[in-house]
Amino acid sequence: MNTIIHIWDTLVKSNTFNFLVMLAILYWIVKKFDIAGSLENFKSSIINSIKKADEEKETAKNILLSAEKSVENLDSEISQKLKNAKKHAQDVARSVISQTENKIQQIESNVTKIIETEEKKISSSLTSKTAAASSELAKNHIISVLKEHPEMHEKFINQSIEELG
């Protein structure tokens, strides 16, 4: 029995026994607090987080590809829009110039017509004034000739009668 006690004493004093006791206590703690389940839950939450991160990464990648595609032709679209705007501006400029030239021609035509009308009015006015003055001058001349030569009076009356008849 001495041998058993000696073996027991050696076991108790050795680190092996202490190690086995510690393992038993750890096993009991693990079972008591369900550390394995907690670790499993933690593991599954990490896996879910990784999956979610992968999905978000894929979504972000798709968004990036979509953005790259939309920007891909941006330079040519901007260039085309600038060309269109320049052409439109040139067309508007030509239209404005054409309309301005037409307005200028209309104004010149209207001014010419107004000048011609005014010239005709002035000419007509001068003609009628000249005719009136001329008629008055002729009348005064005839009166003065008749006063100086009364015999002419009968001659003019006879000529007038001949012209009427």
PDB file of C-alpha atoms in Angstrom, residues 9-86:
ATOM      1  CA  ASP A   9       1.795  11.416  -3.518  1.00  0.00           C
ATOM      2  CA  THR A  10       3.874  11.647  -6.676  1.00  0.00           C
ATOM      3  CA  LEU A  11       0.756  12.236  -8.739  1.00  0.00           C
ATOM      4  CA  VAL A  12      -0.555  14.943  -6.465  1.00  0.00           C
ATOM      5  CA  LYS A  13       2.767  16.704  -6.389  1.00  0.00           C
ATOM      6  CA  SER A  14       3.260  16.431 -10.130  1.00  0.00           C
ATOM      7  CA  ASN A  15       1.993  18.850 -12.722  1.00  0.00           C
ATOM      8  CA  THR A  16       0.041  16.125 -14.455  1.00  0.00           C
ATOM      9  CA  PHE A  17      -2.503  15.918 -11.701  1.00  0.00           C
ATOM     10  CA  ASN A  18      -2.810  19.679 -11.558  1.00  0.00           C
ATOM     11  CA  PHE A  19      -3.234  19.704 -15.314  1.00  0.00           C
ATOM     12  CA  LEU A  20      -5.994  17.086 -15.152  1.00  0.00           C
ATOM     13  CA  VAL A  21      -7.805  19.016 -12.397  1.00  0.00           C
ATOM     14  CA  MET A  22      -7.546  22.187 -14.425  1.00  0.00           C
ATOM     15  CA  LEU A  23      -8.932  20.380 -17.493  1.00  0.00           C
ATOM     16  CA  ALA A  24     -11.856  19.106 -15.443  1.00  0.00           C
ATOM     17  CA  ILE A  25     -12.596  22.605 -14.160  1.00  0.00           C
ATOM     18  CA  LEU A  26     -12.345  24.065 -17.670  1.00  0.00           C
ATOM     19  CA  TYR A  27     -14.631  21.318 -18.996  1.00  0.00           C
ATOM     20  CA  TRP A  28     -17.164  22.094 -16.287  1.00  0.00           C
ATOM     21  CA  ILE A  29     -16.945  25.889 -17.054  1.00  0.00           C
ATOM     22  CA  VAL A  30     -17.340  25.283 -20.772  1.00  0.00           C
ATOM     23  CA  LYS A  31     -20.406  23.088 -20.167  1.00  0.00           C
ATOM     24  CA  LYS A  32     -21.868  25.423 -17.555  1.00  0.00           C
ATOM     25  CA  PHE A  33     -21.601  28.650 -19.564  1.00  0.00           C
ATOM     26  CA  ASP A  34     -22.160  27.029 -22.967  1.00  0.00           C
ATOM     27  CA  ILE A  35     -18.956  28.529 -24.339  1.00  0.00           C
ATOM     28  CA  ALA A  36     -19.122  26.154 -27.302  1.00  0.00           C
ATOM     29  CA  GLY A  37     -22.550  27.515 -28.243  1.00  0.00           C
ATOM     30  CA  SER A  38     -21.370  31.070 -27.711  1.00  0.00           C
ATOM     31  CA  LEU A  39     -18.362  30.418 -29.899  1.00  0.00           C
ATOM     32  CA  GLU A  40     -20.614  28.829 -32.515  1.00  0.00           C
ATOM     33  CA  ASN A  41     -22.968  31.830 -32.416  1.00  0.00           C
ATOM     34  CA  PHE A  42     -19.995  34.194 -32.644  1.00  0.00           C
ATOM     35  CA  LYS A  43     -18.637  32.129 -35.546  1.00  0.00           C
ATOM     36  CA  SER A  44     -21.995  32.219 -37.388  1.00  0.00           C
ATOM     37  CA  SER A  45     -22.348  35.977 -36.811  1.00  0.00           C
ATOM     38  CA  ILE A  46     -18.842  36.488 -38.234  1.00  0.00           C
ATOM     39  CA  ILE A  47     -19.764  34.289 -41.222  1.00  0.00           C
ATOM     40  CA  ASN A  48     -22.972  36.295 -41.712  1.00  0.00           C
ATOM     41  CA  SER A  49     -21.032  39.557 -41.484  1.00  0.00           C
ATOM     42  CA  ILE A  50     -18.553  38.287 -44.066  1.00  0.00           C
ATOM     43  CA  LYS A  51     -21.410  37.207 -46.382  1.00  0.00           C
ATOM     44  CA  LYS A  52     -23.126  40.562 -45.928  1.00  0.00           C
ATOM     45  CA  ALA A  53     -19.851  42.368 -46.614  1.00  0.00           C
ATOM     46  CA  ASP A  54     -19.377  40.246 -49.757  1.00  0.00           C
ATOM     47  CA  GLU A  55     -22.915  41.088 -50.915  1.00  0.00           C
ATOM     48  CA  GLU A  56     -22.342  44.793 -50.246  1.00  0.00           C
ATOM     49  CA  LYS A  57     -19.020  44.562 -52.051  1.00  0.00           C
ATOM     50  CA  GLU A  58     -20.748  42.965 -55.059  1.00  0.00           C
ATOM     51  CA  THR A  59     -23.487  45.614 -54.981  1.00  0.00           C
ATOM     52  CA  ALA A  60     -20.879  48.381 -54.787  1.00  0.00           C
ATOM     53  CA  LYS A  61     -18.969  46.741 -57.634  1.00  0.00           C
ATOM     54  CA  ASN A  62     -22.122  46.698 -59.779  1.00  0.00           C
ATOM     55  CA  ILE A  63     -22.801  50.345 -58.935  1.00  0.00           C
ATOM     56  CA  LEU A  64     -19.210  51.200 -59.834  1.00  0.00           C
ATOM     57  CA  LEU A  65     -19.505  49.363 -63.156  1.00  0.00           C
ATOM     58  CA  SER A  66     -22.768  51.131 -63.873  1.00  0.00           C
ATOM     59  CA  ALA A  67     -21.196  54.500 -63.043  1.00  0.00           C
ATOM     60  CA  GLU A  68     -18.191  53.710 -65.219  1.00  0.00           C
ATOM     61  CA  LYS A  69     -20.489  52.787 -68.119  1.00  0.00           C
ATOM     62  CA  SER A  70     -22.476  55.992 -67.736  1.00  0.00           C
ATOM     63  CA  VAL A  71     -19.276  58.063 -67.625  1.00  0.00           C
ATOM     64  CA  GLU A  72     -17.661  56.066 -70.421  1.00  0.00           C
ATOM     65  CA  ASN A  73     -19.170  58.163 -73.230  1.00  0.00           C
ATOM     66  CA  LEU A  74     -19.356  61.388 -71.265  1.00  0.00           C
ATOM     67  CA  ASP A  75     -16.580  63.105 -73.239  1.00  0.00           C
ATOM     68  CA  SER A  76     -18.197  62.334 -76.584  1.00  0.00           C
ATOM     69  CA  GLU A  77     -21.632  63.338 -75.277  1.00  0.00           C
ATOM     70  CA  ILE A  78     -20.278  66.648 -73.983  1.00  0.00           C
ATOM     71  CA  SER A  79     -18.442  67.212 -77.257  1.00  0.00           C
ATOM     72  CA  GLN A  80     -21.605  66.459 -79.228  1.00  0.00           C
ATOM     73  CA  LYS A  81     -23.691  68.772 -77.045  1.00  0.00           C
ATOM     74  CA  LEU A  82     -21.105  71.541 -77.476  1.00  0.00           C
ATOM     75  CA  LYS A  83     -21.176  71.052 -81.266  1.00  0.00           C
ATOM     76  CA  ASN A  84     -24.970  71.156 -81.248  1.00  0.00           C
ATOM     77  CA  ALA A  85     -24.979  74.286 -79.090  1.00  0.00           C
ATOM     78  CA  LYS A  86     -22.431  75.976 -81.366  1.00  0.00           C
TER      79      LYS A  86
END
